[in-house]
PDB file of C-alpha atoms in Angstrom:
ATOM      1  CA  MET A 188     -20.945  54.883   4.636  1.00 68.00           C
ATOM      2  CA  LYS A 189     -19.453  52.790   1.856  1.00 86.00           C
ATOM      3  CA  ASN A 190     -15.667  52.670   2.227  1.00 88.00           C
ATOM      4  CA  THR A 191     -14.672  49.016   1.793  1.00 96.00           C
ATOM      5  CA  ILE A 192     -12.513  47.526  -0.960  1.00 98.00           C
ATOM      6  CA  VAL A 193     -13.580  43.968  -1.760  1.00 98.00           C
ATOM      7  CA  VAL A 194     -10.783  42.057  -3.478  1.00 98.00           C
ATOM      8  CA  VAL A 195     -11.742  38.784  -5.152  1.00 98.00           C
ATOM      9  CA  GLY A 196      -8.845  36.763  -6.457  1.00 98.00           C
ATOM     10  CA  SER A 197      -5.977  34.344  -6.172  1.00 97.00           C
ATOM     11  CA  SER A 198      -3.664  33.582  -3.280  1.00 97.00           C
ATOM     12  CA  ASN A 199      -0.329  31.856  -3.908  1.00 95.00           C
ATOM     13  CA  ALA A 200       2.961  31.011  -2.297  1.00 94.00           C
ATOM     14  CA  ASP A 201       5.745  32.339  -4.552  1.00 89.00           C
ATOM     15  CA  MET A 202       8.930  30.297  -5.022  1.00 90.00           C
ATOM     16  CA  VAL A 203      11.441  32.777  -6.447  1.00 87.00           C
ATOM     17  CA  VAL A 204      14.853  32.234  -8.019  1.00 91.00           C
ATOM     18  CA  LYS A 205      16.879  35.337  -8.913  1.00 88.00           C
ATOM     19  CA  THR A 206      19.513  34.730 -11.591  1.00 90.00           C
ATOM     20  CA  SER A 207      21.858  36.813 -13.709  1.00 90.00           C
ATOM     21  CA  ARG A 208      19.493  36.321 -16.652  1.00 91.00           C
ATOM     22  CA  LEU A 209      16.421  34.308 -17.573  1.00 91.00           C
ATOM     23  CA  PRO A 210      17.309  30.879 -19.035  1.00 90.00           C
ATOM     24  CA  ARG A 211      16.479  30.044 -22.635  1.00 91.00           C
ATOM     25  CA  PRO A 212      14.318  26.946 -23.319  1.00 91.00           C
ATOM     26  CA  GLY A 213      16.235  23.818 -22.306  1.00 92.00           C
ATOM     27  CA  GLU A 214      18.995  25.808 -20.573  1.00 93.00           C
ATOM     28  CA  THR A 215      20.065  25.720 -16.917  1.00 92.00           C
ATOM     29  CA  VAL A 216      21.434  28.909 -15.358  1.00 89.00           C
ATOM     30  CA  LEU A 217      23.489  28.366 -12.194  1.00 89.00           C
ATOM     31  CA  GLY A 218      24.230  30.698  -9.314  1.00 78.00           C
ATOM     32  CA  GLY A 219      20.689  31.755  -8.467  1.00 80.00           C
ATOM     33  CA  GLU A 220      19.368  33.071  -5.160  1.00 87.00           C
ATOM     34  CA  PHE A 221      16.170  31.415  -3.805  1.00 91.00           C
ATOM     35  CA  PHE A 222      13.509  32.715  -1.458  1.00 87.00           C
ATOM     36  CA  GLN A 223       9.841  32.061  -0.706  1.00 88.00           C
ATOM     37  CA  ALA A 224       7.229  34.786  -0.309  1.00 86.00           C
ATOM     38  CA  PRO A 225       3.439  35.202  -0.361  1.00 92.00           C
ATOM     39  CA  GLY A 226       1.952  36.152  -3.717  1.00 90.00           C
ATOM     40  CA  GLY A 227      -0.932  35.669  -6.128  1.00 93.00           C
ATOM     41  CA  LYS A 228      -2.498  38.546  -8.039  1.00 95.00           C
ATOM     42  CA  GLY A 229      -5.534  38.796  -5.791  1.00 97.00           C
ATOM     43  CA  ALA A 230      -3.517  38.652  -2.601  1.00 97.00           C
ATOM     44  CA  ASN A 231      -0.905  41.099  -3.888  1.00 97.00           C
ATOM     45  CA  GLN A 232      -3.619  43.592  -4.747  1.00 98.00           C
ATOM     46  CA  ALA A 233      -5.357  43.120  -1.399  1.00 98.00           C
ATOM     47  CA  VAL A 234      -2.097  43.743   0.468  1.00 98.00           C
ATOM     48  CA  SER A 235      -1.271  46.736  -1.728  1.00 98.00           C
ATOM     49  CA  ALA A 236      -4.692  48.282  -1.114  1.00 98.00           C
ATOM     50  CA  ALA A 237      -4.417  47.700   2.644  1.00 98.00           C
ATOM     51  CA  ARG A 238      -0.897  49.127   2.934  1.00 98.00           C
ATOM     52  CA  ALA A 239      -1.939  52.139   0.857  1.00 98.00           C
ATOM     53  CA  GLY A 240      -4.606  52.936   3.439  1.00 97.00           C
ATOM     54  CA  GLY A 241      -7.644  50.989   2.258  1.00 98.00           C
ATOM     55  CA  LYS A 242     -10.122  48.980   4.320  1.00 98.00           C
ATOM     56  CA  VAL A 243      -9.935  45.580   2.610  1.00 98.00           C
ATOM     57  CA  VAL A 244     -12.039  42.410   2.602  1.00 98.00           C
ATOM     58  CA  PHE A 245     -10.381  39.530   0.730  1.00 98.00           C
ATOM     59  CA  ILE A 246     -12.387  36.701  -0.857  1.00 98.00           C
ATOM     60  CA  ALA A 247     -10.101  33.821  -1.811  1.00 98.00           C
ATOM     61  CA  ARG A 248      -9.440  30.103  -1.332  1.00 98.00           C
ATOM     62  CA  VAL A 249      -6.313  28.383  -0.015  1.00 98.00           C
ATOM     63  CA  GLY A 250      -5.353  24.834   0.868  1.00 97.00           C
ATOM     64  CA  ARG A 251      -5.694  23.220   4.251  1.00 97.00           C
ATOM     65  CA  ASP A 252      -1.910  23.139   4.508  1.00 96.00           C
ATOM     66  CA  ALA A 253       1.036  24.946   6.086  1.00 96.00           C
ATOM     67  CA  LEU A 254       1.309  27.292   3.111  1.00 95.00           C
ATOM     68  CA  GLY A 255      -2.325  28.310   3.565  1.00 97.00           C
ATOM     69  CA  ASP A 256      -1.752  28.918   7.280  1.00 97.00           C
ATOM     70  CA  ARG A 257       1.154  31.258   6.569  1.00 95.00           C
ATOM     71  CA  LEU A 258      -0.698  33.101   3.820  1.00 96.00           C
ATOM     72  CA  ILE A 259      -3.697  33.865   6.025  1.00 97.00           C
ATOM     73  CA  GLU A 260      -1.471  34.931   8.932  1.00 97.00           C
ATOM     74  CA  GLY A 261       0.249  37.402   6.623  1.00 96.00           C
ATOM     75  CA  TYR A 262      -3.020  38.948   5.459  1.00 97.00           C
ATOM     76  CA  GLU A 263      -4.160  39.370   9.050  1.00 98.00           C
ATOM     77  CA  LYS A 264      -0.920  41.195   9.895  1.00 97.00           C
ATOM     78  CA  ASP A 265      -1.741  43.692   7.156  1.00 97.00           C
ATOM     79  CA  GLY A 266      -5.170  44.310   8.671  1.00 98.00           C
ATOM     80  CA  ILE A 267      -7.087  42.531   5.900  1.00 98.00           C
ATOM     81  CA  ASN A 268     -10.446  40.971   6.758  1.00 98.00           C
ATOM     82  CA  VAL A 269      -9.941  37.255   5.963  1.00 98.00           C
ATOM     83  CA  GLY A 270     -13.322  35.993   7.158  1.00 97.00           C
ATOM     84  CA  LEU A 271     -14.187  35.029   3.566  1.00 97.00           C
ATOM     85  CA  VAL A 272     -10.922  33.231   2.772  1.00 98.00           C
ATOM     86  CA  THR A 273     -12.036  29.592   2.641  1.00 97.00           C
ATOM     87  CA  ARG A 274      -9.974  26.384   2.853  1.00 97.00           C
ATOM     88  CA  SER A 275      -9.979  23.483   0.390  1.00 97.00           C
ATOM     89  CA  GLY A 276      -9.983  19.942   1.699  1.00 92.00           C
ATOM     90  CA  ASP A 277      -8.731  18.487  -1.591  1.00 94.00           C
ATOM     91  CA  LYS A 278      -6.369  20.901  -3.295  1.00 97.00           C
ATOM     92  CA  PRO A 279      -3.164  22.509  -1.992  1.00 97.00           C
ATOM     93  CA  SER A 280      -2.590  26.226  -1.823  1.00 98.00           C
ATOM     94  CA  GLY A 281      -1.641  27.803  -5.134  1.00 97.00           C
ATOM     95  CA  VAL A 282       2.055  28.036  -5.981  1.00 95.00           C
ATOM     96  CA  ALA A 283       3.912  30.293  -8.423  1.00 88.00           C
ATOM     97  CA  LEU A 284       7.404  29.448  -9.681  1.00 91.00           C
ATOM     98  CA  ILE A 285       9.127  32.732 -10.538  1.00 87.00           C
ATOM     99  CA  MET A 286      12.469  33.393 -12.195  1.00 90.00           C
ATOM    100  CA  VAL A 287      13.843  36.932 -12.033  1.00 86.00           C
ATOM    101  CA  GLY A 288      16.659  38.046 -14.316  1.00 88.00           C
ATOM    102  CA  GLY A 289      19.349  40.574 -13.502  1.00 84.00           C
ATOM    103  CA  ASN A 290      17.468  43.333 -15.347  1.00 80.00           C
ATOM    104  CA  GLY A 291      14.315  42.819 -13.255  1.00 75.00           C
ATOM    105  CA  GLU A 292      12.345  40.959 -15.935  1.00 81.00           C
ATOM    106  CA  ASN A 293      10.579  37.800 -14.839  1.00 81.00           C
ATOM    107  CA  SER A 294       9.122  34.513 -16.038  1.00 86.00           C
ATOM    108  CA  ILE A 295       6.271  32.922 -14.047  1.00 85.00           C
ATOM    109  CA  ALA A 296       4.478  29.562 -14.011  1.00 88.00           C
ATOM    110  CA  VAL A 297       1.482  29.078 -11.702  1.00 86.00           C
ATOM    111  CA  ALA A 298      -0.127  25.943 -10.250  1.00 94.00           C
ATOM    112  CA  ALA A 299      -3.587  27.208  -9.331  1.00 95.00           C
ATOM    113  CA  GLY A 300      -4.371  24.631  -6.631  1.00 97.00           C
ATOM    114  CA  ALA A 301      -7.197  25.814  -4.375  1.00 98.00           C
ATOM    115  CA  ASN A 302      -7.648  28.974  -6.463  1.00 97.00           C
ATOM    116  CA  SER A 303      -9.405  26.851  -9.086  1.00 97.00           C
ATOM    117  CA  GLU A 304     -12.102  26.048  -6.514  1.00 97.00           C
ATOM    118  CA  LEU A 305     -13.069  29.650  -5.773  1.00 98.00           C
ATOM    119  CA  ALA A 306     -16.634  29.386  -7.065  1.00 98.00           C
ATOM    120  CA  PRO A 307     -19.634  31.662  -7.655  1.00 98.00           C
ATOM    121  CA  GLU A 308     -21.258  30.228  -4.526  1.00 97.00           C
ATOM    122  CA  HIS A 309     -18.416  31.667  -2.402  1.00 97.00           C
ATOM    123  CA  ILE A 310     -19.184  35.109  -3.844  1.00 97.00           C
ATOM    124  CA  GLU A 311     -22.944  34.762  -3.445  1.00 96.00           C
ATOM    125  CA  LYS A 312     -22.535  33.825   0.232  1.00 93.00           C
ATOM    126  CA  ALA A 313     -20.668  37.118   0.707  1.00 92.00           C
ATOM    127  CA  GLY A 314     -23.607  39.223  -0.450  1.00 86.00           C
ATOM    128  CA  ASP A 315     -23.677  41.415   2.667  1.00 90.00           C
ATOM    129  CA  VAL A 316     -20.077  42.494   2.061  1.00 95.00           C
ATOM    130  CA  PHE A 317     -20.956  43.966  -1.327  1.00 95.00           C
ATOM    131  CA  SER A 318     -23.621  46.194   0.205  1.00 92.00           C
ATOM    132  CA  SER A 319     -20.880  48.146   2.025  1.00 92.00           C
ATOM    133  CA  ALA A 320     -18.321  48.008  -0.787  1.00 96.00           C
ATOM    134  CA  LEU A 321     -17.171  51.193  -2.463  1.00 97.00           C
ATOM    135  CA  VAL A 322     -14.809  49.306  -4.813  1.00 98.00           C
ATOM    136  CA  LEU A 323     -14.547  45.773  -6.168  1.00 98.00           C
ATOM    137  CA  LEU A 324     -11.053  44.857  -7.372  1.00 98.00           C
ATOM    138  CA  VAL A 325     -10.843  41.613  -9.339  1.00 98.00           C
ATOM    139  CA  GLN A 326      -8.404  39.831 -11.675  1.00 97.00           C
ATOM    140  CA  LEU A 327      -8.452  36.709 -13.879  1.00 97.00           C
ATOM    141  CA  GLU A 328      -6.380  34.101 -11.992  1.00 94.00           C
ATOM    142  CA  ILE A 329      -9.615  32.510 -10.755  1.00 97.00           C
ATOM    143  CA  PRO A 330     -12.501  30.860 -12.671  1.00 97.00           C
ATOM    144  CA  LEU A 331     -14.192  33.290 -15.046  1.00 97.00           C
ATOM    145  CA  ASP A 332     -17.716  32.495 -13.823  1.00 97.00           C
ATOM    146  CA  THR A 333     -16.583  33.551 -10.343  1.00 98.00           C
ATOM    147  CA  VAL A 334     -15.280  36.839 -11.736  1.00 98.00           C
ATOM    148  CA  GLU A 335     -18.565  37.393 -13.563  1.00 97.00           C
ATOM    149  CA  THR A 336     -20.555  36.762 -10.375  1.00 97.00           C
ATOM    150  CA  ALA A 337     -18.429  39.216  -8.388  1.00 98.00           C
ATOM    151  CA  VAL A 338     -18.740  41.898 -11.072  1.00 98.00           C
ATOM    152  CA  ARG A 339     -22.503  41.439 -11.288  1.00 97.00           C
ATOM    153  CA  MET A 340     -22.984  41.634  -7.512  1.00 97.00           C
ATOM    154  CA  ALA A 341     -20.771  44.697  -7.222  1.00 97.00           C
ATOM    155  CA  ALA A 342     -22.624  46.457 -10.025  1.00 97.00           C
ATOM    156  CA  GLU A 343     -26.001  45.621  -8.451  1.00 96.00           C
ATOM    157  CA  ASN A 344     -24.832  47.187  -5.187  1.00 96.00           C
ATOM    158  CA  GLY A 345     -23.436  50.336  -6.799  1.00 96.00           C
ATOM    159  CA  ALA A 346     -19.743  49.557  -6.170  1.00 97.00           C
ATOM    160  CA  MET A 347     -17.068  50.751  -8.573  1.00 98.00           C
ATOM    161  CA  VAL A 348     -15.745  47.722 -10.483  1.00 98.00           C
ATOM    162  CA  ILE A 349     -12.002  47.720 -11.215  1.00 98.00           C
ATOM    163  CA  LEU A 350     -11.006  44.825 -13.472  1.00 98.00           C
ATOM    164  CA  ASN A 351      -7.342  43.987 -13.924  1.00 98.00           C
ATOM    165  CA  PRO A 352      -7.609  41.637 -16.955  1.00 98.00           C
ATOM    166  CA  ALA A 353      -4.597  39.515 -16.054  1.00 95.00           C
ATOM    167  CA  PRO A 354      -3.662  36.974 -17.133  1.00 92.00           C
ATOM    168  CA  ALA A 355      -5.141  37.861 -20.503  1.00 91.00           C
ATOM    169  CA  ARG A 356      -8.402  36.164 -21.456  1.00 91.00           C
ATOM    170  CA  GLU A 357     -11.113  36.857 -23.988  1.00 88.00           C
ATOM    171  CA  LEU A 358     -13.890  38.829 -22.302  1.00 92.00           C
ATOM    172  CA  GLY A 359     -17.364  39.502 -23.665  1.00 89.00           C
ATOM    173  CA  GLU A 360     -19.288  42.764 -23.562  1.00 89.00           C
ATOM    174  CA  GLU A 361     -21.630  41.239 -20.959  1.00 90.00           C
ATOM    175  CA  ILE A 362     -18.896  41.575 -18.334  1.00 95.00           C
ATOM    176  CA  LEU A 363     -17.092  44.597 -19.810  1.00 96.00           C
ATOM    177  CA  SER A 364     -20.272  46.667 -19.827  1.00 96.00           C
ATOM    178  CA  LYS A 365     -20.339  46.420 -16.012  1.00 97.00           C
ATOM    179  CA  VAL A 366     -16.696  47.474 -15.585  1.00 98.00           C
ATOM    180  CA  ASP A 367     -16.020  51.006 -14.378  1.00 98.00           C
ATOM    181  CA  VAL A 368     -12.220  50.831 -14.684  1.00 98.00           C
ATOM    182  CA  ILE A 369     -10.115  48.384 -16.693  1.00 98.00           C
ATOM    183  CA  THR A 370      -6.332  48.258 -16.192  1.00 98.00           C
ATOM    184  CA  PRO A 371      -4.629  46.134 -18.886  1.00 98.00           C
ATOM    185  CA  ASN A 372      -0.914  46.211 -19.673  1.00 96.00           C
ATOM    186  CA  ARG A 373       0.376  46.214 -23.250  1.00 95.00           C
ATOM    187  CA  SER A 374      -0.062  42.490 -23.911  1.00 94.00           C
ATOM    188  CA  GLU A 375      -3.475  42.369 -22.235  1.00 96.00           C
ATOM    189  CA  THR A 376      -4.558  45.384 -24.263  1.00 97.00           C
ATOM    190  CA  LYS A 377      -3.656  43.534 -27.455  1.00 96.00           C
ATOM    191  CA  ALA A 378      -5.595  40.461 -26.318  1.00 95.00           C
ATOM    192  CA  LEU A 379      -8.685  42.591 -25.663  1.00 96.00           C
ATOM    193  CA  THR A 380      -8.481  44.923 -28.673  1.00 96.00           C
ATOM    194  CA  GLY A 381      -6.225  43.275 -31.266  1.00 95.00           C
ATOM    195  CA  ILE A 382      -4.047  46.413 -31.282  1.00 96.00           C
ATOM    196  CA  ASP A 383      -0.285  46.222 -30.738  1.00 94.00           C
ATOM    197  CA  ILE A 384       0.956  49.029 -28.500  1.00 90.00           C
ATOM    198  CA  ASP A 385       4.088  49.877 -30.465  1.00 86.00           C
ATOM    199  CA  SER A 386       3.959  53.631 -29.966  1.00 80.00           C
ATOM    200  CA  GLY A 387       2.007  56.340 -28.216  1.00 80.00           C
ATOM    201  CA  ARG A 388      -0.238  56.652 -31.283  1.00 89.00           C
ATOM    202  CA  ASP A 389      -1.680  53.193 -30.624  1.00 95.00           C
ATOM    203  CA  LEU A 390      -2.902  54.028 -27.125  1.00 97.00           C
ATOM    204  CA  PRO A 391      -5.904  56.240 -28.012  1.00 96.00           C
ATOM    205  CA  ARG A 392      -7.068  53.677 -30.591  1.00 96.00           C
ATOM    206  CA  ALA A 393      -6.926  50.822 -28.080  1.00 97.00           C
ATOM    207  CA  ALA A 394      -8.633  52.894 -25.392  1.00 97.00           C
ATOM    208  CA  ASP A 395     -11.437  53.764 -27.814  1.00 97.00           C
ATOM    209  CA  VAL A 396     -12.023  50.075 -28.574  1.00 96.00           C
ATOM    210  CA  LEU A 397     -12.386  49.297 -24.863  1.00 97.00           C
ATOM    211  CA  ILE A 398     -14.702  52.245 -24.305  1.00 97.00           C
ATOM    212  CA  GLY A 399     -16.724  50.960 -27.239  1.00 96.00           C
ATOM    213  CA  LYS A 400     -17.155  47.641 -25.424  1.00 95.00           C
ATOM    214  CA  GLY A 401     -18.838  49.428 -22.532  1.00 96.00           C
ATOM    215  CA  VAL A 402     -15.943  50.126 -20.146  1.00 97.00           C
ATOM    216  CA  LYS A 403     -16.252  53.555 -18.513  1.00 97.00           C
ATOM    217  CA  ARG A 404     -12.559  54.303 -17.799  1.00 98.00           C
ATOM    218  CA  VAL A 405      -9.424  52.807 -19.342  1.00 98.00           C
ATOM    219  CA  VAL A 406      -6.004  52.788 -17.662  1.00 98.00           C
ATOM    220  CA  ILE A 407      -3.371  51.086 -19.845  1.00 98.00           C
ATOM    221  CA  THR A 408      -0.346  50.388 -17.652  1.00 96.00           C
ATOM    222  CA  LEU A 409       3.030  50.863 -19.335  1.00 94.00           C
ATOM    223  CA  GLY A 410       5.624  49.787 -16.770  1.00 90.00           C
ATOM    224  CA  ALA A 411       8.338  52.384 -16.228  1.00 87.00           C
ATOM    225  CA  GLU A 412       6.610  54.733 -18.670  1.00 91.00           C
ATOM    226  CA  GLY A 413       3.598  55.072 -16.376  1.00 93.00           C
ATOM    227  CA  ALA A 414       0.053  54.746 -17.690  1.00 96.00           C
ATOM    228  CA  TYR A 415      -2.351  55.998 -20.335  1.00 96.00           C
ATOM    229  CA  LEU A 416      -5.719  57.188 -19.045  1.00 97.00           C
ATOM    230  CA  LYS A 417      -8.967  57.729 -20.914  1.00 97.00           C
ATOM    231  CA  GLU A 418     -12.011  58.982 -19.032  1.00 95.00           C
ATOM    232  CA  ALA A 419     -14.621  61.683 -19.450  1.00 91.00           C
ATOM    233  CA  ASP A 420     -12.455  64.418 -17.881  1.00 88.00           C
ATOM    234  CA  TYR A 421      -9.005  63.475 -19.205  1.00 92.00           C
ATOM    235  CA  GLU A 422      -7.267  61.531 -21.928  1.00 95.00           C
ATOM    236  CA  GLY A 423      -3.519  61.197 -22.206  1.00 95.00           C
ATOM    237  CA  PRO A 424      -0.345  59.785 -20.660  1.00 93.00           C
ATOM    238  CA  LEU A 425       0.512  59.973 -16.974  1.00 93.00           C
ATOM    239  CA  PRO A 426       4.298  59.488 -16.935  1.00 91.00           C
ATOM    240  CA  GLY A 427       6.125  57.047 -14.668  1.00 90.00           C
ATOM    241  CA  TYR A 428       9.227  57.444 -12.515  1.00 91.00           C
ATOM    242  CA  GLU A 429      12.779  56.570 -13.492  1.00 88.00           C
ATOM    243  CA  VAL A 430      14.084  54.077 -10.918  1.00 91.00           C
ATOM    244  CA  GLU A 431      16.539  51.180 -10.877  1.00 89.00           C
ATOM    245  CA  ALA A 432      14.366  48.080 -11.311  1.00 86.00           C
ATOM    246  CA  VAL A 433      15.318  44.972  -9.355  1.00 84.00           C
ATOM    247  CA  ASP A 434      12.160  42.873  -9.699  1.00 79.00           C
ATOM    248  CA  ALA A 435       8.958  43.805 -11.538  1.00 82.00           C
ATOM    249  CA  THR A 436       7.027  40.735 -10.357  1.00 79.00           C
ATOM    250  CA  ALA A 437       4.118  42.475  -8.614  1.00 88.00           C
ATOM    251  CA  ALA A 438       4.322  46.005 -10.023  1.00 94.00           C
ATOM    252  CA  GLY A 439       0.965  45.771 -11.802  1.00 96.00           C
ATOM    253  CA  ASP A 440      -0.697  44.379  -8.681  1.00 97.00           C
ATOM    254  CA  VAL A 441       0.765  47.160  -6.551  1.00 98.00           C
ATOM    255  CA  PHE A 442      -0.561  49.694  -9.057  1.00 98.00           C
ATOM    256  CA  ASN A 443      -4.088  48.272  -8.909  1.00 98.00           C
ATOM    257  CA  GLY A 444      -4.233  48.013  -5.123  1.00 98.00           C
ATOM    258  CA  ALA A 445      -2.915  51.529  -4.630  1.00 98.00           C
ATOM    259  CA  LEU A 446      -5.364  52.858  -7.225  1.00 98.00           C
ATOM    260  CA  ALA A 447      -8.296  51.285  -5.384  1.00 98.00           C
ATOM    261  CA  ALA A 448      -7.122  52.649  -2.032  1.00 98.00           C
ATOM    262  CA  ALA A 449      -6.643  56.161  -3.406  1.00 98.00           C
ATOM    263  CA  LEU A 450     -10.147  56.169  -4.859  1.00 97.00           C
ATOM    264  CA  THR A 451     -11.709  55.171  -1.527  1.00 97.00           C
ATOM    265  CA  LYS A 452      -9.904  58.135   0.043  1.00 95.00           C
ATOM    266  CA  GLY A 453     -11.621  60.516  -2.353  1.00 94.00           C
ATOM    267  CA  LYS A 454      -8.702  61.318  -4.655  1.00 95.00           C
ATOM    268  CA  PRO A 455      -9.705  62.555  -8.118  1.00 95.00           C
ATOM    269  CA  PHE A 456      -9.178  59.773 -10.641  1.00 96.00           C
ATOM    270  CA  LYS A 457      -6.161  61.316 -12.362  1.00 95.00           C
ATOM    271  CA  MET A 458      -4.433  61.871  -9.009  1.00 95.00           C
ATOM    272  CA  ALA A 459      -5.270  58.303  -7.973  1.00 97.00           C
ATOM    273  CA  VAL A 460      -3.488  56.981 -11.071  1.00 96.00           C
ATOM    274  CA  GLU A 461      -0.459  59.162 -10.301  1.00 95.00           C
ATOM    275  CA  PHE A 462      -0.431  57.782  -6.737  1.00 96.00           C
ATOM    276  CA  ALA A 463      -0.572  54.242  -8.149  1.00 97.00           C
ATOM    277  CA  ASN A 464       2.306  54.992 -10.535  1.00 96.00           C
ATOM    278  CA  ALA A 465       4.445  56.051  -7.574  1.00 96.00           C
ATOM    279  CA  ALA A 466       3.548  52.912  -5.585  1.00 97.00           C
ATOM    280  CA  ALA A 467       4.529  50.684  -8.509  1.00 96.00           C
ATOM    281  CA  ALA A 468       7.829  52.543  -8.968  1.00 95.00           C
ATOM    282  CA  ILE A 469       8.732  51.910  -5.334  1.00 96.00           C
ATOM    283  CA  SER A 470       7.855  48.218  -5.586  1.00 96.00           C
ATOM    284  CA  VAL A 471      10.168  47.368  -8.500  1.00 94.00           C
ATOM    285  CA  GLN A 472      13.191  48.429  -6.440  1.00 92.00           C
ATOM    286  CA  LYS A 473      12.849  45.400  -4.130  1.00 89.00           C
ATOM    287  CA  LEU A 474      12.747  41.632  -4.605  1.00 79.00           C
ATOM    288  CA  GLY A 475       9.542  39.659  -4.222  1.00 77.00           C
ATOM    289  CA  ALA A 476       5.833  40.303  -4.546  1.00 80.00           C
ATOM    290  CA  GLN A 477       4.313  41.254  -1.199  1.00 91.00           C
ATOM    291  CA  THR A 478       7.740  41.912   0.306  1.00 86.00           C
ATOM    292  CA  SER A 479       8.085  44.832  -2.121  1.00 92.00           C
ATOM    293  CA  ILE A 480       4.685  46.461  -1.546  1.00 96.00           C
ATOM    294  CA  PRO A 481       5.012  49.944  -0.013  1.00 97.00           C
ATOM    295  CA  TYR A 482       2.936  51.576   2.728  1.00 98.00           C
ATOM    296  CA  LYS A 483       1.013  54.812   2.226  1.00 97.00           C
ATOM    297  CA  ARG A 484       3.551  56.944   4.070  1.00 97.00           C
ATOM    298  CA  ALA A 485       6.357  55.680   1.833  1.00 97.00           C
ATOM    299  CA  ILE A 486       4.281  56.453  -1.272  1.00 97.00           C
ATOM    300  CA  ASP A 487       3.459  59.971  -0.068  1.00 96.00           C
ATOM    301  CA  ASP A 488       7.120  60.607   0.822  1.00 96.00           C
ATOM    302  CA  PHE A 489       8.259  59.305  -2.569  1.00 95.00           C
ATOM    303  CA  ILE A 490       5.908  61.687  -4.378  1.00 94.00           C
ATOM    304  CA  LYS A 491       7.041  64.643  -2.275  1.00 92.00           C
ATOM    305  CA  THR A 492      10.712  63.795  -2.762  1.00 90.00           C
ATOM    306  CA  ARG A 493      10.628  62.950  -6.458  1.00 82.00           C
ATOM    307  CA  GLY A 494       8.116  65.554  -7.576  1.00 67.00           C
ATOM    308  CA  LYS A 495       6.631  65.151 -11.029  1.00 62.00           C
ATOM    309  CA  PRO A 496       7.798  62.054 -12.932  1.00 63.00           C
ATOM    310  CA  ARG A 497      10.090  62.640 -15.872  1.00 55.00           C
ATOM    311  CA  ILE A 498       9.653  59.608 -18.113  1.00 48.00           C
ATOM    312  CA  SER A 499       7.467  60.360 -21.138  1.00 49.00           C
ATOM    313  CA  LEU A 500       5.933  58.201 -23.826  1.00 47.00           C
TER     314      LEU A 500
END
């Protein structure tokens, strides 16, 4: 029975400074709080999927250094299969420098390190894993030819391909035509479609462009406002939850991981997006990337307690 989520993506150590506000160019803001935490879009999504109840295999590359040791240990604690996380002999583990302002907004710079070495050959050697995969979850913090190889292998094995197109890159129809679900935010949607999401009226237009490129389902993530879904059975907004945001660093990653996990548990797609919205809302109330990722029980309890979300587009 196919029930595995294969996550292909980046693994970083996050160096986070929380300040009263984000500094302007050339400005120093004093009084910040510093902490270090595991991160990287691929790793965040793998951890989110695992904590939300998914059976996860992670394909990534880290350095042969102390940071890499700690990252792998963390994934193992979350029950993630790390047999396909390889070590670089030349490059250090990836590092992200993150500043978080008092309103929860963030600014991020990433040194890819070993992530830049995650190559198509690493994906091809994992061919047996794709035969048991129900879902492939992949992002764009790794080389694009590696993403293309993973998408192709997943499609050949009948796995659902979820592409989180972040950070934004130009993508051709060759890859998009194999994507079952695409999950861009506002800025990524503009990069892919040329359409600014200034109001709710822009969402159907942008979704139609992506469907026209061959994508089967479109989920445009909208932060606190939730998401906009277009699929065969439903088109429209799925509102988010009103919470006090502390740090939005990994909210999109939490959304994607929880979405993948919900789909492997047989949730209808619309309900899976609602589950992912709730997971993301929980995550923004805590500092850090993986330190903020909720477990399935917390997500279920949040939904029961909060009921239907109230924020509308």
